[in-house]
Short mmCIF file of C-alpha atoms and ligand atoms in Angstrom, two decimals:
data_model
loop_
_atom_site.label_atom_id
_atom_site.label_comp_id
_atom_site.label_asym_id
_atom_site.label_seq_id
_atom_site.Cartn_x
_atom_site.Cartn_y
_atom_site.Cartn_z
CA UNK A 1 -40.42 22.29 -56.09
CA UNK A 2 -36.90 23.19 -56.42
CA UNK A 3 -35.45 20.97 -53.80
CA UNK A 4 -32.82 18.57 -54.44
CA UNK A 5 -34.33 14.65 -54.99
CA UNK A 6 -32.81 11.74 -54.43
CA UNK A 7 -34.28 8.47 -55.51
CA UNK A 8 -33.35 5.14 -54.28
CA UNK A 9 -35.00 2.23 -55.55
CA UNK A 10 -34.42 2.48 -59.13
CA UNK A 11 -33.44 -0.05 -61.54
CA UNK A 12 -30.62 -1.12 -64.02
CA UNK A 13 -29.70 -4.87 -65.47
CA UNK A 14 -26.44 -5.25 -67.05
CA UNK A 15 -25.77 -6.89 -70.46
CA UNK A 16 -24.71 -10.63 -68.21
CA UNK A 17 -28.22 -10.27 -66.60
CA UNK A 18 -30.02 -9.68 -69.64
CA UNK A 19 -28.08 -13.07 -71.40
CA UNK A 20 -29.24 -14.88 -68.26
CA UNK A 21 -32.77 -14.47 -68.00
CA UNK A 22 -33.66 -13.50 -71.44
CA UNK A 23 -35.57 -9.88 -72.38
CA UNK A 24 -38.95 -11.68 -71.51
CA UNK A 25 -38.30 -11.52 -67.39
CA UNK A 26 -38.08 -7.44 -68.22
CA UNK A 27 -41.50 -6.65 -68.10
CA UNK A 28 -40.74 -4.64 -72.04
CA UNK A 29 -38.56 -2.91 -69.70
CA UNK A 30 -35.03 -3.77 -71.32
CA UNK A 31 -34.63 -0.91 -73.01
CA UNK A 32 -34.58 1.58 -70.30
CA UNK A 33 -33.07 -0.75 -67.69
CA UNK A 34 -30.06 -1.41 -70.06
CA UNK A 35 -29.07 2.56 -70.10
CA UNK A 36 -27.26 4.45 -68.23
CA UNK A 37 -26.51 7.14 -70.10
CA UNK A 38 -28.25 10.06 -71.39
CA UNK A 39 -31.79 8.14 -71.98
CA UNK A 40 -32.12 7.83 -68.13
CA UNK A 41 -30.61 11.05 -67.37
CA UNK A 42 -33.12 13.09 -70.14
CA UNK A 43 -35.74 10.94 -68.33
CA UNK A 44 -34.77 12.09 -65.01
CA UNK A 45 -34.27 15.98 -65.94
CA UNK A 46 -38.05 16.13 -67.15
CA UNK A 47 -38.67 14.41 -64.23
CA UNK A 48 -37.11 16.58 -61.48
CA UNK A 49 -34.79 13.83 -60.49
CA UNK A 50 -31.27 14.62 -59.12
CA UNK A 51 -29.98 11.73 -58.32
CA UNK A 52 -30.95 7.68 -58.72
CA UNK A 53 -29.27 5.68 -56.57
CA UNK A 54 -29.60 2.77 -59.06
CA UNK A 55 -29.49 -1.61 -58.10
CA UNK A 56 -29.81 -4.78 -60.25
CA UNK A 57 -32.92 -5.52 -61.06
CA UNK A 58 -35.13 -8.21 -59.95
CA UNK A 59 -34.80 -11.42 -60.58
CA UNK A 60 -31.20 -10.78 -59.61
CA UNK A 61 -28.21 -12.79 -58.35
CA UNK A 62 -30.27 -14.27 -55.47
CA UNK A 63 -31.72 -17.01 -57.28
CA UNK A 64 -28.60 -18.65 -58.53
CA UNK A 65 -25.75 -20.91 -57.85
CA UNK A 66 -22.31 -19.48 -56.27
CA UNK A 67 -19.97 -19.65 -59.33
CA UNK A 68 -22.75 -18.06 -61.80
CA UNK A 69 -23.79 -15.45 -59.16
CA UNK A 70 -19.97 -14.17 -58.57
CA UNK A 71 -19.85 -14.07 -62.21
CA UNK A 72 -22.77 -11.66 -62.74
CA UNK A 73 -22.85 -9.82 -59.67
CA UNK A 74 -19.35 -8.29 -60.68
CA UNK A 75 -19.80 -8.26 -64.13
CA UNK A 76 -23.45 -5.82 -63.17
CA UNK A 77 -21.25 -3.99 -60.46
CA UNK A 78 -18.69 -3.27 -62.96
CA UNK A 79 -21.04 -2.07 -65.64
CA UNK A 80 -22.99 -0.01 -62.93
CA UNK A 81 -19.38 1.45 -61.74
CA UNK A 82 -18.34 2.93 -65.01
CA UNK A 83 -21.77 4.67 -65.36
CA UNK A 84 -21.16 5.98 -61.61
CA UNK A 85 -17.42 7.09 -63.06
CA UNK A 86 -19.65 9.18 -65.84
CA UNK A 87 -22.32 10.63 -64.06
CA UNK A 88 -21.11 11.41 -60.69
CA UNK A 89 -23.65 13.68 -59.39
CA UNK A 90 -26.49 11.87 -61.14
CA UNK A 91 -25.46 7.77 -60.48
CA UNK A 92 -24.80 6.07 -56.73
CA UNK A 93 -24.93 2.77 -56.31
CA UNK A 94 -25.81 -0.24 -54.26
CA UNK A 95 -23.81 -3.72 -55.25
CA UNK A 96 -25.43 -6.79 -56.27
CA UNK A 97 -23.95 -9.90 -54.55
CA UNK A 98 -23.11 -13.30 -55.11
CA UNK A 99 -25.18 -14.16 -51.97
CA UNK A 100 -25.24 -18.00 -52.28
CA UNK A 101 -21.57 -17.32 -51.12
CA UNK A 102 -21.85 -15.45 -48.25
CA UNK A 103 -18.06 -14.82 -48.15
CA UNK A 104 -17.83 -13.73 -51.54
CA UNK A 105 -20.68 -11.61 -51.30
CA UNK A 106 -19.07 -9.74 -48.07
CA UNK A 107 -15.74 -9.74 -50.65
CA UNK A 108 -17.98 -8.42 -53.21
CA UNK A 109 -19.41 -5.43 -50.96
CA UNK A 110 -16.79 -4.06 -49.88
CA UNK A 111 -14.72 -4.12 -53.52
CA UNK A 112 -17.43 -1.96 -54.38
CA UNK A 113 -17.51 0.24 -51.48
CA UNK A 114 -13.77 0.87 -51.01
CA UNK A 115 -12.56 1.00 -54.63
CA UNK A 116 -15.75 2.44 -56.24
CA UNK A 117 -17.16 4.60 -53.27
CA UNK A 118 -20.94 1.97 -53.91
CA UNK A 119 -23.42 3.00 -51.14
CA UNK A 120 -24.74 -0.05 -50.05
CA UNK A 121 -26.04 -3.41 -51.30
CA UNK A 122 -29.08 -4.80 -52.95
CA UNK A 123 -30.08 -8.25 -51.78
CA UNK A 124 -33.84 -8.95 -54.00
CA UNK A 125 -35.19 -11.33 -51.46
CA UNK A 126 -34.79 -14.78 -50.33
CA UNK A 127 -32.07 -16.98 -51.71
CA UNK A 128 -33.44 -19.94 -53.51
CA UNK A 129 -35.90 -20.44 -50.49
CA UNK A 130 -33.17 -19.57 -47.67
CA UNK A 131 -33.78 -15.97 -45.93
CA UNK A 132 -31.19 -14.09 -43.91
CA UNK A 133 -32.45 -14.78 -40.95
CA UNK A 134 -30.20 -17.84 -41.52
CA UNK A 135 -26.74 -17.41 -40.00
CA UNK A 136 -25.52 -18.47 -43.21
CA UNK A 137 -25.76 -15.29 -44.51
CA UNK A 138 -24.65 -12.84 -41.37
CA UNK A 139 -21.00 -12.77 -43.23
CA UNK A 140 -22.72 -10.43 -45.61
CA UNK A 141 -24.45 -8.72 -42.53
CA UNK A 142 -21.50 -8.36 -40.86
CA UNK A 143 -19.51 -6.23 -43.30
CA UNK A 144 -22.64 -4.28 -44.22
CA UNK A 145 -22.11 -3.10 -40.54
CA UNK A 146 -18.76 -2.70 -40.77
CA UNK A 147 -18.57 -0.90 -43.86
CA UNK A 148 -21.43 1.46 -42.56
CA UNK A 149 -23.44 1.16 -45.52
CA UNK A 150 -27.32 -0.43 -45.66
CA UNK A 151 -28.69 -3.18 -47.34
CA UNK A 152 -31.63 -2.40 -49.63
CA UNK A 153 -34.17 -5.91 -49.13
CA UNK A 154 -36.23 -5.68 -52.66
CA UNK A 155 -39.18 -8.07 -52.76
CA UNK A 156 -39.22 -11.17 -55.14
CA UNK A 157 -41.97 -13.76 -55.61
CA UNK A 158 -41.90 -16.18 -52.71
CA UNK A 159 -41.15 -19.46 -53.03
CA UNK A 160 -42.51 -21.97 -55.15
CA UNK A 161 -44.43 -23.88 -52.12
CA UNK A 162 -45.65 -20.73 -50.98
CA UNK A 163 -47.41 -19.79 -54.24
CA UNK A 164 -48.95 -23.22 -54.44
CA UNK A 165 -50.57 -23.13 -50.77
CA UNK A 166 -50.95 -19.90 -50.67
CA UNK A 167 -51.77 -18.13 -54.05
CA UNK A 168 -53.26 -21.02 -55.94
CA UNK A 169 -57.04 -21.05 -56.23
CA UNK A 170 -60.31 -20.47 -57.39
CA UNK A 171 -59.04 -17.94 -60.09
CA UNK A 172 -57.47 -17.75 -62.76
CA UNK A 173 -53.47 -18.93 -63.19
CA UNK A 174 -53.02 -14.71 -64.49
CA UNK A 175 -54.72 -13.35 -60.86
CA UNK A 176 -52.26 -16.13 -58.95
CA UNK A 177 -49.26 -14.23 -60.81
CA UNK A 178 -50.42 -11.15 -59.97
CA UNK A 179 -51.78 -11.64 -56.45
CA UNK A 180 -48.30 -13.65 -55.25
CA UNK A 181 -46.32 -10.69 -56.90
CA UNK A 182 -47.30 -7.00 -57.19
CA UNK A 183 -50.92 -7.67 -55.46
CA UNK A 184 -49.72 -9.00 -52.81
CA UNK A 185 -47.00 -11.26 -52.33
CA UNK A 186 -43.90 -9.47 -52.94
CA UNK A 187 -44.67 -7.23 -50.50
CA UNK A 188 -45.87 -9.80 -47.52
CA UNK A 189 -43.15 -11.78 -48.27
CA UNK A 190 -40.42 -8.88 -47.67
CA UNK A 191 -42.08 -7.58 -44.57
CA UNK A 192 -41.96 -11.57 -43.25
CA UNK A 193 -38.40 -11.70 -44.54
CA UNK A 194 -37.84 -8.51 -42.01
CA UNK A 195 -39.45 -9.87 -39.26
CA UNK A 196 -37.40 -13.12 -39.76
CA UNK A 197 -34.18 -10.92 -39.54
CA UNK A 198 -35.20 -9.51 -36.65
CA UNK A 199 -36.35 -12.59 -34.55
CA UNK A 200 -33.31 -14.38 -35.57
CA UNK A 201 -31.49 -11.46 -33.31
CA UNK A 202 -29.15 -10.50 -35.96
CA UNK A 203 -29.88 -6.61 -34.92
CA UNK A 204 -28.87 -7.68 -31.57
CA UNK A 205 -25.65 -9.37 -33.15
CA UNK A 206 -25.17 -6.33 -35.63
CA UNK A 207 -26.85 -3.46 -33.81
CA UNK A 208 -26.11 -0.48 -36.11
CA UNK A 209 -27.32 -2.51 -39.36
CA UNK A 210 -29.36 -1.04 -41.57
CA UNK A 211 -31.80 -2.36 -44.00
CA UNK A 212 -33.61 -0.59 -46.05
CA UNK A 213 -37.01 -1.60 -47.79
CA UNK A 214 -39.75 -0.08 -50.05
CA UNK A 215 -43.02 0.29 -50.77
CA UNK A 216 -44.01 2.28 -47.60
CA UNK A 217 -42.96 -0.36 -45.41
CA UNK A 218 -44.24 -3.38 -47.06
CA UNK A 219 -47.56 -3.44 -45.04
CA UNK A 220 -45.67 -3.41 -41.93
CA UNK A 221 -46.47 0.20 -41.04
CA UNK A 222 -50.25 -1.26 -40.37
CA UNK A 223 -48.98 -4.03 -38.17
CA UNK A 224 -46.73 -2.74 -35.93
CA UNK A 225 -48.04 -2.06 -32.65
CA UNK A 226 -49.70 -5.50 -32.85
CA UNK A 227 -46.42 -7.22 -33.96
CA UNK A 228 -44.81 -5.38 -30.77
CA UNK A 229 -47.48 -6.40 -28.32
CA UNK A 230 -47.82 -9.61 -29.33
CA UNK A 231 -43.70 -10.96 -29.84
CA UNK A 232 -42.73 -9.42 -26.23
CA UNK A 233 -38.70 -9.70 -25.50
CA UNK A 234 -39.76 -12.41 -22.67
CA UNK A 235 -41.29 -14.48 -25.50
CA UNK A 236 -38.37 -13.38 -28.39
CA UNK A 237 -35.33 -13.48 -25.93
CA UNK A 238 -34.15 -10.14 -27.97
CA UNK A 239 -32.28 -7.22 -26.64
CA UNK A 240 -35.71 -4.65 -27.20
CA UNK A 241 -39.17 -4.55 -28.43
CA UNK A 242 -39.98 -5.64 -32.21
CA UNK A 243 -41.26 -2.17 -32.31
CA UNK A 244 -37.51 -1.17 -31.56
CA UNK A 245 -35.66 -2.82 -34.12
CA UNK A 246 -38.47 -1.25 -36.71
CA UNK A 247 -37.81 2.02 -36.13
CA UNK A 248 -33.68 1.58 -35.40
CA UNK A 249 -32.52 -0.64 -37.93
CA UNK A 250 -35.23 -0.16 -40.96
CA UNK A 251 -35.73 2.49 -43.61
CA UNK A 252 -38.57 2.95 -45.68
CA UNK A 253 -39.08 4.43 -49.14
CA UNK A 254 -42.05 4.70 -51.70
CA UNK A 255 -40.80 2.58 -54.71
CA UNK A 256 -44.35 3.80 -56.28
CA UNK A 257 -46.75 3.32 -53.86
CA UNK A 258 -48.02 7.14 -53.73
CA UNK A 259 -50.82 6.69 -51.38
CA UNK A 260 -51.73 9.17 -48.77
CA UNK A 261 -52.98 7.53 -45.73
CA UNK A 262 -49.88 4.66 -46.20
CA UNK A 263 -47.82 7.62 -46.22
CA UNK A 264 -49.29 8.70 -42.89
CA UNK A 265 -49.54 5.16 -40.89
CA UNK A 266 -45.46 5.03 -41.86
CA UNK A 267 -44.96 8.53 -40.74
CA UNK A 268 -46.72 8.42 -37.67
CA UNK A 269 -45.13 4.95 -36.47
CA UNK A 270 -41.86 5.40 -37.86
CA UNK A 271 -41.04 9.12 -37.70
CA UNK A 272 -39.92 11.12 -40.81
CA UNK A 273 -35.97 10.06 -40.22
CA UNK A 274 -36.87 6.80 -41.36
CA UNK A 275 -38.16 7.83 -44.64
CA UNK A 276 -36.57 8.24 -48.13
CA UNK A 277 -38.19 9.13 -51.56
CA UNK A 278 -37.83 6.37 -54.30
CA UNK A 279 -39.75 5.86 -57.67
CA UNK A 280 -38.35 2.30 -58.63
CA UNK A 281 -37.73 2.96 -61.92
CA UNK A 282 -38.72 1.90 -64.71
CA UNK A 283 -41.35 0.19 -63.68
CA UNK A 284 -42.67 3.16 -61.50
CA UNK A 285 -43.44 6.64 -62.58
CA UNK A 286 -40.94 9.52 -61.88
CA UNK A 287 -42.92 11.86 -62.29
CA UNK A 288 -46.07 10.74 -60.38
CA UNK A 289 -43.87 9.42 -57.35
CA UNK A 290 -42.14 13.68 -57.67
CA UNK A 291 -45.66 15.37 -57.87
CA UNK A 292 -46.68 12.76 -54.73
CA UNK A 293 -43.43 13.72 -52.75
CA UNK A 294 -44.36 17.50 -53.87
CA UNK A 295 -48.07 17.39 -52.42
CA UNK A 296 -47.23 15.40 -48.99
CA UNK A 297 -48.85 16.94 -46.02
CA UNK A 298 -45.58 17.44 -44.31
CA UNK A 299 -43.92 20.57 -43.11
CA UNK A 300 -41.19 21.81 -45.93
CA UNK A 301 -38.02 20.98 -43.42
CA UNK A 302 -39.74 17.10 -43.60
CA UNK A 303 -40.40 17.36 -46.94
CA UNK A 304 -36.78 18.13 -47.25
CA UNK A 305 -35.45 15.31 -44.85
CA UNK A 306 -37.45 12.78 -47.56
CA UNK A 307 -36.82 14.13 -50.64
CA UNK A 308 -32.98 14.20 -50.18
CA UNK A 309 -31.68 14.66 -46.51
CA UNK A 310 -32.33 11.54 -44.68
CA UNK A 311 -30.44 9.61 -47.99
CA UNK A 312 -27.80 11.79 -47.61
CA UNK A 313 -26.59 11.28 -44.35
CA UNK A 314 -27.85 7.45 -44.45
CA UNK A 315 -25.64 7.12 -47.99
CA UNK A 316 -22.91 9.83 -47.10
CA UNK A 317 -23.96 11.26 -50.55
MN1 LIG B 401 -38.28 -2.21 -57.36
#
């Protein structure tokens, strides 16, 4: 396949990250997160990867305090900048933000956008228990919107209360990691986060916001038409259907989940607009998430739209 690809859940952490959390919270994944340089790029040629649109890695900003997040959120943009400034046609990317300070965070977003052309934001789930359905937060909603760029909503373990009543029990402490993250609860817990936004009415509020999440949807693909027969506007008080704001105001990419009939369910509620190729590197394959993308039962003009054209005219890239 010779068309262009554009990825857009892939992964970086910046030297003030690294300090802060300590090479163990990596996943032996330092080593390729830390570079941005010709590493990555080698890895992306044999790959068949144009572009990464590259974000902070989880655990990010979002689970500290104010002053320590503004300090590491523009120490990671900066670093994440100057490899942009090298690699041009290879590097985009989205800020991470100080989002314990909503204001600063906003600040923060659109420093990045305006003075170093950044497509967007990362936010890596819920903010030391708080989500944005939370007015709190709609500062940093608000300038997404008027910046025009989307927010990229990456999954993080829930919170600790949730993993103890809900993950905890007859197994092993190893299958409650794993079933409260990758297994399972990363994922539930970002498509809950999104349905949160959405009955808060902050689409209504912000109606040409965009979020963008992974993993084919984050199981909400599956649960759509029952979410948008069962939370009616007459019950929600919102503007449209749930069904609305899901296929409006969300975008969906693969971050390594290369299964067929998920594909499908997301195409055939969402449409193929809505959908953007992404590996998440490191810790997903480039070159199984390309020979996926390659082997899609999709016309080649769709094929197109997800492999680079829908990211394009989302990200102006
Ligand atoms: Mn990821």
């Amino acid at each position: 396949m010779t068309v262009r690809i554009i990825t857009l859940e892939e992964h970086f952490a910046s030297p003030g990250l690294m300090d802060r959390f300590g090479r163990q919270s990596f996943h032996n994944k330092g080593e390729q997160l830390c570079d941005l340089n010709e590493r990555r790029i080698a890895e992306m040629d044999a790959a068949g990867i144009d572009m990464q649109v590259l974000s902070l890695t989880s655990p990010g900003t979002e689970s500290l305090a104010a002053e320590e997040a503004v300090k590491i959120a523009s120490s990671a943009n900066d670093f994440l900048a100057t490899a942009i400034e090298r690699h041009p046609s290879r590097f985009a990317g989205f800020a991470a933000l100080p989002t314990a300070a909503p204001d600063l965070a906003a600040d923060e977003l659109e420093r990045m956008v305006c003075q170093h052309g950044f497509r967007g934001a990362v936010i890596n789930g819920h903010i030391q228990g708080r989500y944005l359905d939370d007015q709190f937060f709609w500062p940093i909603l608000e300038r997404a919107e008027a910046l025009q760029v989307p927010v990229y909503l990456h999954p993080a373990p829930p919170p600790q209360a949730v993993i103890d009543a809900y993950y905890t029990g007859n197994f092993s402490p190893e299958v409650t990691r794993m079933l409260s993250t990758a297994g399972w609860g990363w994922h539930i817990e970002t498509a809950v986060h999104i349905l949160r936004l959405i009955l808060s009415g902050a689409f209504d509020r912000y109606p040409k916001l965009q979020i963008i999440i992974g993993h084919l949807g984050e199981a909400l693909p599956f649960m759509l038409p029952r979410i948008d027969l069962v939370l009616q506007p007459n019950l929600t008080k919102l503007q449209c259907p749930m069904a609305a704001y899901l296929r409006e105001n969300i975008h969906y990419t693969f971050s390594g989940f290369n299964f067929t009939a998920a594909f499908l369910e997301l195409l055939l509620q969402v449409g193929v607009d809505r959908i953007m190729f992404s590996a998440d590197y490191p810790y997903g394959s480039m070159e199984k998430g390309r020979d996926f993308l390659t082997q899609l039962p999709v016309s080649s003009a769709d094929r197109e739209k997800i492999a680079h054209g829908n990211a394009e005219l989302l990200l102006r890239l």
